[in-house]
PDB file of C-alpha atoms in Angstrom:
ATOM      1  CA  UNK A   1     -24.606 -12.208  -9.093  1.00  0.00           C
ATOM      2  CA  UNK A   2     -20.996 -13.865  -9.628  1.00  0.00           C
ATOM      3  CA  UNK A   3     -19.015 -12.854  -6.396  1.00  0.00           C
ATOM      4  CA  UNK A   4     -15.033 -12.295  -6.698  1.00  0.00           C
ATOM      5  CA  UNK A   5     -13.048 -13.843  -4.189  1.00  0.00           C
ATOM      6  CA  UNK A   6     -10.894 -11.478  -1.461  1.00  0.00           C
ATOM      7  CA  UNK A   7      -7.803 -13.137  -2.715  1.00  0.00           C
ATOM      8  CA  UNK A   8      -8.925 -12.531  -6.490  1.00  0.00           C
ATOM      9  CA  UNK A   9      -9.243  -8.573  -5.743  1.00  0.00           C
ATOM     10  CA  UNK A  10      -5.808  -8.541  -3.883  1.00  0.00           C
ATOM     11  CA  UNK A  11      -4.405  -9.927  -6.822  1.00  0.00           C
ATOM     12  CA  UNK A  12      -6.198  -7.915  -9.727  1.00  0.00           C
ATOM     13  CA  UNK A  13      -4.183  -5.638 -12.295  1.00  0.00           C
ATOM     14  CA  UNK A  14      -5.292  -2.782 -10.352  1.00  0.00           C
ATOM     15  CA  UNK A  15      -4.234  -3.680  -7.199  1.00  0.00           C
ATOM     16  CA  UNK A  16      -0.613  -4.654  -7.970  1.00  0.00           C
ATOM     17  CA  UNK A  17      -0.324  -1.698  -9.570  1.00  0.00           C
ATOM     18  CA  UNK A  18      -1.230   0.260  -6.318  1.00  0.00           C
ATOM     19  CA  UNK A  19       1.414  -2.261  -4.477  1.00  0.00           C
ATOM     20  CA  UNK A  20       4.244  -1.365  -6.693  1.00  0.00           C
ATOM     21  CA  UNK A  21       3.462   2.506  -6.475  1.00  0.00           C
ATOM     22  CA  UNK A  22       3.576   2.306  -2.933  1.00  0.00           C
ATOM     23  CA  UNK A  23       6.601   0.391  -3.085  1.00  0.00           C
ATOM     24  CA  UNK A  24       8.469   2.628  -5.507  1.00  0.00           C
ATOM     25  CA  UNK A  25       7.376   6.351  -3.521  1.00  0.00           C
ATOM     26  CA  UNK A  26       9.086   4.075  -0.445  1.00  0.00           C
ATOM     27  CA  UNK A  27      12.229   3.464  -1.948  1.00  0.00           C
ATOM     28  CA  UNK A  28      12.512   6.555  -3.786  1.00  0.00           C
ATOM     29  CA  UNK A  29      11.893   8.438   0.103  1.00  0.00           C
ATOM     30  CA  UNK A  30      14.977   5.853   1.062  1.00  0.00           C
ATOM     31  CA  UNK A  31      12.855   4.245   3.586  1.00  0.00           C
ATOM     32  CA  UNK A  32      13.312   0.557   5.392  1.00  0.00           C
ATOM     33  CA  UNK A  33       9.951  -1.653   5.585  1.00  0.00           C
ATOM     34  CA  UNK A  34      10.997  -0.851   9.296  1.00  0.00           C
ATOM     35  CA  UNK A  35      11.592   2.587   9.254  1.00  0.00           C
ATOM     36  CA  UNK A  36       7.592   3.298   7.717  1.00  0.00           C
ATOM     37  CA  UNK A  37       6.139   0.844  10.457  1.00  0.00           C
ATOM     38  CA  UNK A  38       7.886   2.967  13.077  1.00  0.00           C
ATOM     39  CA  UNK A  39       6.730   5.780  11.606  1.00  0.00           C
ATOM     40  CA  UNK A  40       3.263   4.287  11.760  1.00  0.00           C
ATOM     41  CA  UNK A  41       3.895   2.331  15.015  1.00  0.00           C
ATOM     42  CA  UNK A  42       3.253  -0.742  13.782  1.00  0.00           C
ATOM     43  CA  UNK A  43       5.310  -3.833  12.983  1.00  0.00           C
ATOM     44  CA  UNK A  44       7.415  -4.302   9.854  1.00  0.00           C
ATOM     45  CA  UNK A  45       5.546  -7.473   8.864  1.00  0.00           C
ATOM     46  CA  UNK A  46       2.424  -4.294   8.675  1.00  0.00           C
ATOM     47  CA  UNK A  47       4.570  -2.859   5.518  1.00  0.00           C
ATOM     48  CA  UNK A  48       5.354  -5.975   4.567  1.00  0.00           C
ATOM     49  CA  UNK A  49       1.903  -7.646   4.137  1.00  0.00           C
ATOM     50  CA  UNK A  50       0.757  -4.529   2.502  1.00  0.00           C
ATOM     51  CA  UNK A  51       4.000  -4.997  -0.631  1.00  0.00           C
ATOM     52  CA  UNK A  52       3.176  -8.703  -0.687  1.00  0.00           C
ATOM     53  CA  UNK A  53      -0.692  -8.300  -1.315  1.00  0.00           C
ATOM     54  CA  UNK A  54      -1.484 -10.311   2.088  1.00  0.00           C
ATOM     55  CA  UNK A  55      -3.622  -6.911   3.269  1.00  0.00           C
ATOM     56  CA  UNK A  56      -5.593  -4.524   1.746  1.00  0.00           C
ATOM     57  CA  UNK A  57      -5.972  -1.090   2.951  1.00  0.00           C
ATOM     58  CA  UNK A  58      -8.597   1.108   3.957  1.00  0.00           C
ATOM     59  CA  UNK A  59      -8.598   4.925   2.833  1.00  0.00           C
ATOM     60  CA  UNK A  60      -7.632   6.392   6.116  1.00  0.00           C
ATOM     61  CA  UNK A  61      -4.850   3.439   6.226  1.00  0.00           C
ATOM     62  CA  UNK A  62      -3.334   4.487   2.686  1.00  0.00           C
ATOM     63  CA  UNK A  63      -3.723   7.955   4.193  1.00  0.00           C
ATOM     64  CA  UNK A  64      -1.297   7.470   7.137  1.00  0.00           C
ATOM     65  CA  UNK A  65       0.801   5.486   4.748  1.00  0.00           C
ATOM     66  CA  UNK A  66       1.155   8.038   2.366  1.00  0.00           C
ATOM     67  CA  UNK A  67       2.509  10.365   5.165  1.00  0.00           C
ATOM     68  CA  UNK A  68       4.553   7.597   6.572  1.00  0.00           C
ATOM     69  CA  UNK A  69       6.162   7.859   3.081  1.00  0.00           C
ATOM     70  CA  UNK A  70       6.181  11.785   2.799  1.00  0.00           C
ATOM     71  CA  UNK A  71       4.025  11.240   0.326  1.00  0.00           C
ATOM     72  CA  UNK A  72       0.355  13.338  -0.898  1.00  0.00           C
ATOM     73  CA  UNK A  73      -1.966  10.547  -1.137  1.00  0.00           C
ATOM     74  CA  UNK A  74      -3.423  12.568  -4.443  1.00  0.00           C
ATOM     75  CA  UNK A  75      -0.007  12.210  -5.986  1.00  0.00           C
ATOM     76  CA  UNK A  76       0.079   8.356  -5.478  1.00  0.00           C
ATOM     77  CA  UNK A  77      -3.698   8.211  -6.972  1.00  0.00           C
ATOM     78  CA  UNK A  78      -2.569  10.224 -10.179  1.00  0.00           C
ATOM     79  CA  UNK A  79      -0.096   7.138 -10.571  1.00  0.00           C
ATOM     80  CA  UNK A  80      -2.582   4.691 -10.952  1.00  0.00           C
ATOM     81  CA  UNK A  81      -4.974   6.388 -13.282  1.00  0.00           C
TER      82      UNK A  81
END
């Protein structure tokens, strides 16, 4: 069984899709980097590593990102399908 390196997945079509959708429902809710790691009380560099593909979320993460944002979570799934 081949096995796919973390770095690999963090970088796959799929995933940078998911990146830029979260990026995009951000700027479109005219929200800082800052101002969504507040809302999540967490630091900036949180966001930040999230846009840049350093960290991966879990489903109750993208969750509480999505309401960070303002955002239904279901929307920002429609977008990648």
């Amino acid at each position: 069984m081949k096995t796919t390196s973390r770095n690999t997945t963090l970088r796959s079509p799929d995933h940078i899709l998911l990146r830029q959708v979260l990026i995009d429902t951000r700027k479109k809710s005219g929200l800082s980097q800052a101002q969504v790691a507040a809302a999540l009380n967490l630091p900036q560099s949180y966001v930040s590593k999230i846009e840049t593909g350093e960290r991966r979320l879990d489903v109750v993460e993208f969750v509480n990102l999505c309401k960070a944002l303002d955002a239904n979570p279901s929307d920002v799934i429609r977008k990648l399908a």
